Amino acid sequence: MPPLLQVDHLTTYFFTDRGTVKAVDDVSFSLESGKTLALVGESGCGKSVTALSIMRLIPEPPGKIVSGRILFDGTDLVQLSEPDMRHVRGNRISMIFQEPMTSLNPVFRVGDQIAEVLELHQKLSRKEALDRAVGLLRMVGIPSAESRLRDYPHQMSGGMRQRVMIAMALACNPRLLIADEPTTALDVTIQAQILELMDELRRTTGTAVLLITHDLGVVAETAEHVVVMYAGRVVEEAPVSELFHHPLHPYTQGLLRSIPSLVEDDKRRLEAIPGVVPSLLALPAGCRFNDRCKFAMDRCYAEEPPLMTIELGHQVRCWLYVKEDQNNSG
Ligand code: SF4
Ligand code: MG
């Protein structure tokens, strides 16, 4: 069976007065039904732009999907008309964001906001929609769901609001849920609860999850497969246990060293990766990670490494893994 989502050489640029921002540059990955794929990297690496490209929510201009395909259930979303895409967005792909306060309307009761989604997309009556809203709030573990319907967003905690957002996102039984930093604004205990909830809902509903995060720690227990992005490029991709046990790219190794929970266990020092992501307006020649990499060699400043398959399902973009014969053929 073909994957539910297949992102194929996606390239999304922003054409600004200051130059072309190559936010997503030839990115490919795929996600099967009912699975979780994590897209990981620091802020500014292109994760969110990838998500917004899939949703076709790139502001155009200045943004544009310049090339590539986004096959969703066999249809190329890049080619869809805006009305068709609106249907996909409401019913088949939903997205949740980092800060629910910005996506929930502060002046309407939570129940009315969920009901509105159901009235709009599922053509339910008000009464049916409110009944279903109670069921959804129960599903995401909100106690006293019936009375909570009458709350305004500010009457709820951050964790509760994120549960409400998940309930809204799942209201129309989407095939794909895109979660962009869904737990970043929450404290650690609540983070774990929300991730657990998403994972449980994925298992019970079969909704595939594209989890976007800067924190590899969040990925360990939730995702099957991880794609690491750096400066608009995929730099490594692997099944989650493979990535944690055999990280190949120096950037991935650095991300792993900066996870507090892992470091505590084996008493290594928590190290942040020195330096910052290069400006996407002025990318360095060669490997985009070269100015932060302690293994950088001459070649790394001259040529960008290709994405290479090391073993089944494990790919890396780094000259350290190019064998001599490949080296000569360039
Ligand atoms: Fe480091 Fe070179 Fe590999 Fe880039 S290609 S990550 S600079 S060793
Ligand atoms: Mg982001």
PDB file of N, CA, C and O in Angstrom, residues 179-210:
ATOM      1  N   ALA A 179       1.026  18.114  14.325  1.00  0.00           N
ATOM      2  CA  ALA A 179       1.159  18.767  15.625  1.00  0.00           C
ATOM      3  C   ALA A 179       2.482  19.523  15.646  1.00  0.00           C
ATOM      4  O   ALA A 179       3.548  18.910  15.685  1.00  0.00           O
ATOM      5  N   ASP A 180       2.409  20.848  15.593  1.00  0.00           N
ATOM      6  CA  ASP A 180       3.621  21.671  15.537  1.00  0.00           C
ATOM      7  C   ASP A 180       3.977  22.139  16.948  1.00  0.00           C
ATOM      8  O   ASP A 180       3.297  22.996  17.498  1.00  0.00           O
ATOM      9  N   GLU A 181       5.003  21.559  17.525  1.00  0.00           N
ATOM     10  CA  GLU A 181       5.438  21.872  18.893  1.00  0.00           C
ATOM     11  C   GLU A 181       4.242  21.846  19.853  1.00  0.00           C
ATOM     12  O   GLU A 181       4.025  22.808  20.598  1.00  0.00           O
ATOM     13  N   PRO A 182       3.484  20.761  19.891  1.00  0.00           N
ATOM     14  CA  PRO A 182       2.227  20.774  20.653  1.00  0.00           C
ATOM     15  C   PRO A 182       2.417  20.902  22.156  1.00  0.00           C
ATOM     16  O   PRO A 182       1.485  21.264  22.852  1.00  0.00           O
ATOM     17  N   THR A 183       3.618  20.619  22.652  1.00  0.00           N
ATOM     18  CA  THR A 183       3.784  20.615  24.105  1.00  0.00           C
ATOM     19  C   THR A 183       4.829  21.609  24.592  1.00  0.00           C
ATOM     20  O   THR A 183       5.118  21.683  25.782  1.00  0.00           O
ATOM     21  N   THR A 184       5.382  22.388  23.671  1.00  0.00           N
ATOM     22  CA  THR A 184       6.497  23.262  24.033  1.00  0.00           C
ATOM     23  C   THR A 184       6.137  24.280  25.109  1.00  0.00           C
ATOM     24  O   THR A 184       6.950  24.616  25.954  1.00  0.00           O
ATOM     25  N   ALA A 185       4.890  24.776  25.087  1.00  0.00           N
ATOM     26  CA  ALA A 185       4.511  25.810  26.049  1.00  0.00           C
ATOM     27  C   ALA A 185       4.097  25.228  27.400  1.00  0.00           C
ATOM     28  O   ALA A 185       3.758  25.971  28.309  1.00  0.00           O
ATOM     29  N   LEU A 186       4.133  23.901  27.539  1.00  0.00           N
ATOM     30  CA  LEU A 186       3.602  23.276  28.754  1.00  0.00           C
ATOM     31  C   LEU A 186       4.733  22.788  29.662  1.00  0.00           C
ATOM     32  O   LEU A 186       5.839  22.534  29.203  1.00  0.00           O
ATOM     33  N   ASP A 187       4.421  22.632  30.955  1.00  0.00           N
ATOM     34  CA  ASP A 187       5.478  22.111  31.829  1.00  0.00           C
ATOM     35  C   ASP A 187       5.639  20.604  31.617  1.00  0.00           C
ATOM     36  O   ASP A 187       4.802  19.954  31.006  1.00  0.00           O
ATOM     37  N   VAL A 188       6.752  20.081  32.125  1.00  0.00           N
ATOM     38  CA  VAL A 188       7.197  18.737  31.742  1.00  0.00           C
ATOM     39  C   VAL A 188       6.159  17.641  32.019  1.00  0.00           C
ATOM     40  O   VAL A 188       5.933  16.766  31.189  1.00  0.00           O
ATOM     41  N   THR A 189       5.509  17.695  33.174  1.00  0.00           N
ATOM     42  CA  THR A 189       4.526  16.662  33.524  1.00  0.00           C
ATOM     43  C   THR A 189       3.352  16.698  32.546  1.00  0.00           C
ATOM     44  O   THR A 189       2.912  15.657  32.045  1.00  0.00           O
ATOM     45  N   ILE A 190       2.854  17.902  32.293  1.00  0.00           N
ATOM     46  CA  ILE A 190       1.713  18.049  31.386  1.00  0.00           C
ATOM     47  C   ILE A 190       2.131  17.646  29.964  1.00  0.00           C
ATOM     48  O   ILE A 190       1.372  16.988  29.244  1.00  0.00           O
ATOM     49  N   GLN A 191       3.344  18.021  29.570  1.00  0.00           N
ATOM     50  CA  GLN A 191       3.885  17.600  28.267  1.00  0.00           C
ATOM     51  C   GLN A 191       3.740  16.107  28.077  1.00  0.00           C
ATOM     52  O   GLN A 191       3.245  15.634  27.063  1.00  0.00           O
ATOM     53  N   ALA A 192       4.196  15.353  29.081  1.00  0.00           N
ATOM     54  CA  ALA A 192       4.165  13.893  28.990  1.00  0.00           C
ATOM     55  C   ALA A 192       2.726  13.412  28.847  1.00  0.00           C
ATOM     56  O   ALA A 192       2.438  12.510  28.063  1.00  0.00           O
ATOM     57  N   GLN A 193       1.813  14.037  29.597  1.00  0.00           N
ATOM     58  CA  GLN A 193       0.403  13.619  29.517  1.00  0.00           C
ATOM     59  C   GLN A 193      -0.174  13.874  28.129  1.00  0.00           C
ATOM     60  O   GLN A 193      -0.905  13.055  27.580  1.00  0.00           O
ATOM     61  N   ILE A 194       0.153  15.032  27.560  1.00  0.00           N
ATOM     62  CA  ILE A 194      -0.391  15.366  26.247  1.00  0.00           C
ATOM     63  C   ILE A 194       0.170  14.426  25.175  1.00  0.00           C
ATOM     64  O   ILE A 194      -0.551  13.952  24.293  1.00  0.00           O
ATOM     65  N   LEU A 195       1.477  14.128  25.280  1.00  0.00           N
ATOM     66  CA  LEU A 195       2.074  13.214  24.304  1.00  0.00           C
ATOM     67  C   LEU A 195       1.457  11.825  24.410  1.00  0.00           C
ATOM     68  O   LEU A 195       1.179  11.170  23.400  1.00  0.00           O
ATOM     69  N   GLU A 196       1.237  11.402  25.637  1.00  0.00           N
ATOM     70  CA  GLU A 196       0.614  10.107  25.865  1.00  0.00           C
ATOM     71  C   GLU A 196      -0.798  10.085  25.272  1.00  0.00           C
ATOM     72  O   GLU A 196      -1.199   9.125  24.619  1.00  0.00           O
ATOM     73  N   LEU A 197      -1.514  11.180  25.496  1.00  0.00           N
ATOM     74  CA  LEU A 197      -2.873  11.284  24.960  1.00  0.00           C
ATOM     75  C   LEU A 197      -2.856  11.192  23.430  1.00  0.00           C
ATOM     76  O   LEU A 197      -3.632  10.451  22.824  1.00  0.00           O
ATOM     77  N   MET A 198      -1.948  11.934  22.800  1.00  0.00           N
ATOM     78  CA  MET A 198      -1.890  11.908  21.333  1.00  0.00           C
ATOM     79  C   MET A 198      -1.591  10.509  20.827  1.00  0.00           C
ATOM     80  O   MET A 198      -2.135  10.061  19.823  1.00  0.00           O
ATOM     81  N   ASP A 199      -0.700   9.836  21.549  1.00  0.00           N
ATOM     82  CA  ASP A 199      -0.315   8.506  21.136  1.00  0.00           C
ATOM     83  C   ASP A 199      -1.480   7.528  21.280  1.00  0.00           C
ATOM     84  O   ASP A 199      -1.732   6.692  20.405  1.00  0.00           O
ATOM     85  N   GLU A 200      -2.214   7.678  22.383  1.00  0.00           N
ATOM     86  CA  GLU A 200      -3.370   6.807  22.615  1.00  0.00           C
ATOM     87  C   GLU A 200      -4.436   7.049  21.539  1.00  0.00           C
ATOM     88  O   GLU A 200      -5.017   6.108  20.988  1.00  0.00           O
ATOM     89  N   LEU A 201      -4.663   8.321  21.206  1.00  0.00           N
ATOM     90  CA  LEU A 201      -5.671   8.629  20.199  1.00  0.00           C
ATOM     91  C   LEU A 201      -5.250   8.108  18.831  1.00  0.00           C
ATOM     92  O   LEU A 201      -6.064   7.636  18.050  1.00  0.00           O
ATOM     93  N   ARG A 202      -3.952   8.191  18.563  1.00  0.00           N
ATOM     94  CA  ARG A 202      -3.462   7.645  17.294  1.00  0.00           C
ATOM     95  C   ARG A 202      -3.770   6.156  17.215  1.00  0.00           C
ATOM     96  O   ARG A 202      -4.261   5.658  16.208  1.00  0.00           O
ATOM     97  N   ARG A 203      -3.534   5.450  18.331  1.00  0.00           N
ATOM     98  CA  ARG A 203      -3.764   4.008  18.315  1.00  0.00           C
ATOM     99  C   ARG A 203      -5.248   3.682  18.196  1.00  0.00           C
ATOM    100  O   ARG A 203      -5.618   2.757  17.487  1.00  0.00           O
ATOM    101  N   THR A 204      -6.093   4.438  18.870  1.00  0.00           N
ATOM    102  CA  THR A 204      -7.518   4.097  18.835  1.00  0.00           C
ATOM    103  C   THR A 204      -8.213   4.599  17.573  1.00  0.00           C
ATOM    104  O   THR A 204      -9.113   3.948  17.075  1.00  0.00           O
ATOM    105  N   THR A 205      -7.793   5.741  17.029  1.00  0.00           N
ATOM    106  CA  THR A 205      -8.500   6.285  15.858  1.00  0.00           C
ATOM    107  C   THR A 205      -7.802   5.943  14.540  1.00  0.00           C
ATOM    108  O   THR A 205      -8.394   6.064  13.481  1.00  0.00           O
ATOM    109  N   GLY A 206      -6.526   5.557  14.601  1.00  0.00           N
ATOM    110  CA  GLY A 206      -5.804   5.270  13.367  1.00  0.00           C
ATOM    111  C   GLY A 206      -5.326   6.512  12.624  1.00  0.00           C
ATOM    112  O   GLY A 206      -4.813   6.423  11.513  1.00  0.00           O
ATOM    113  N   THR A 207      -5.481   7.684  13.259  1.00  0.00           N
ATOM    114  CA  THR A 207      -5.003   8.926  12.642  1.00  0.00           C
ATOM    115  C   THR A 207      -3.470   8.946  12.645  1.00  0.00           C
ATOM    116  O   THR A 207      -2.856   8.717  13.672  1.00  0.00           O
ATOM    117  N   ALA A 208      -2.868   9.202  11.501  1.00  0.00           N
ATOM    118  CA  ALA A 208      -1.416   9.338  11.443  1.00  0.00           C
ATOM    119  C   ALA A 208      -1.026  10.681  12.052  1.00  0.00           C
ATOM    120  O   ALA A 208      -1.784  11.643  11.979  1.00  0.00           O
ATOM    121  N   VAL A 209       0.158  10.734  12.659  1.00  0.00           N
ATOM    122  CA  VAL A 209       0.596  11.973  13.304  1.00  0.00           C
ATOM    123  C   VAL A 209       1.939  12.416  12.725  1.00  0.00           C
ATOM    124  O   VAL A 209       2.889  11.634  12.664  1.00  0.00           O
ATOM    125  N   LEU A 210       1.989  13.671  12.294  1.00  0.00           N
ATOM    126  CA  LEU A 210       3.264  14.284  11.937  1.00  0.00           C
ATOM    127  C   LEU A 210       3.608  15.205  13.092  1.00  0.00           C
ATOM    128  O   LEU A 210       2.962  16.232  13.307  1.00  0.00           O
TER     129      LEU A 210
END
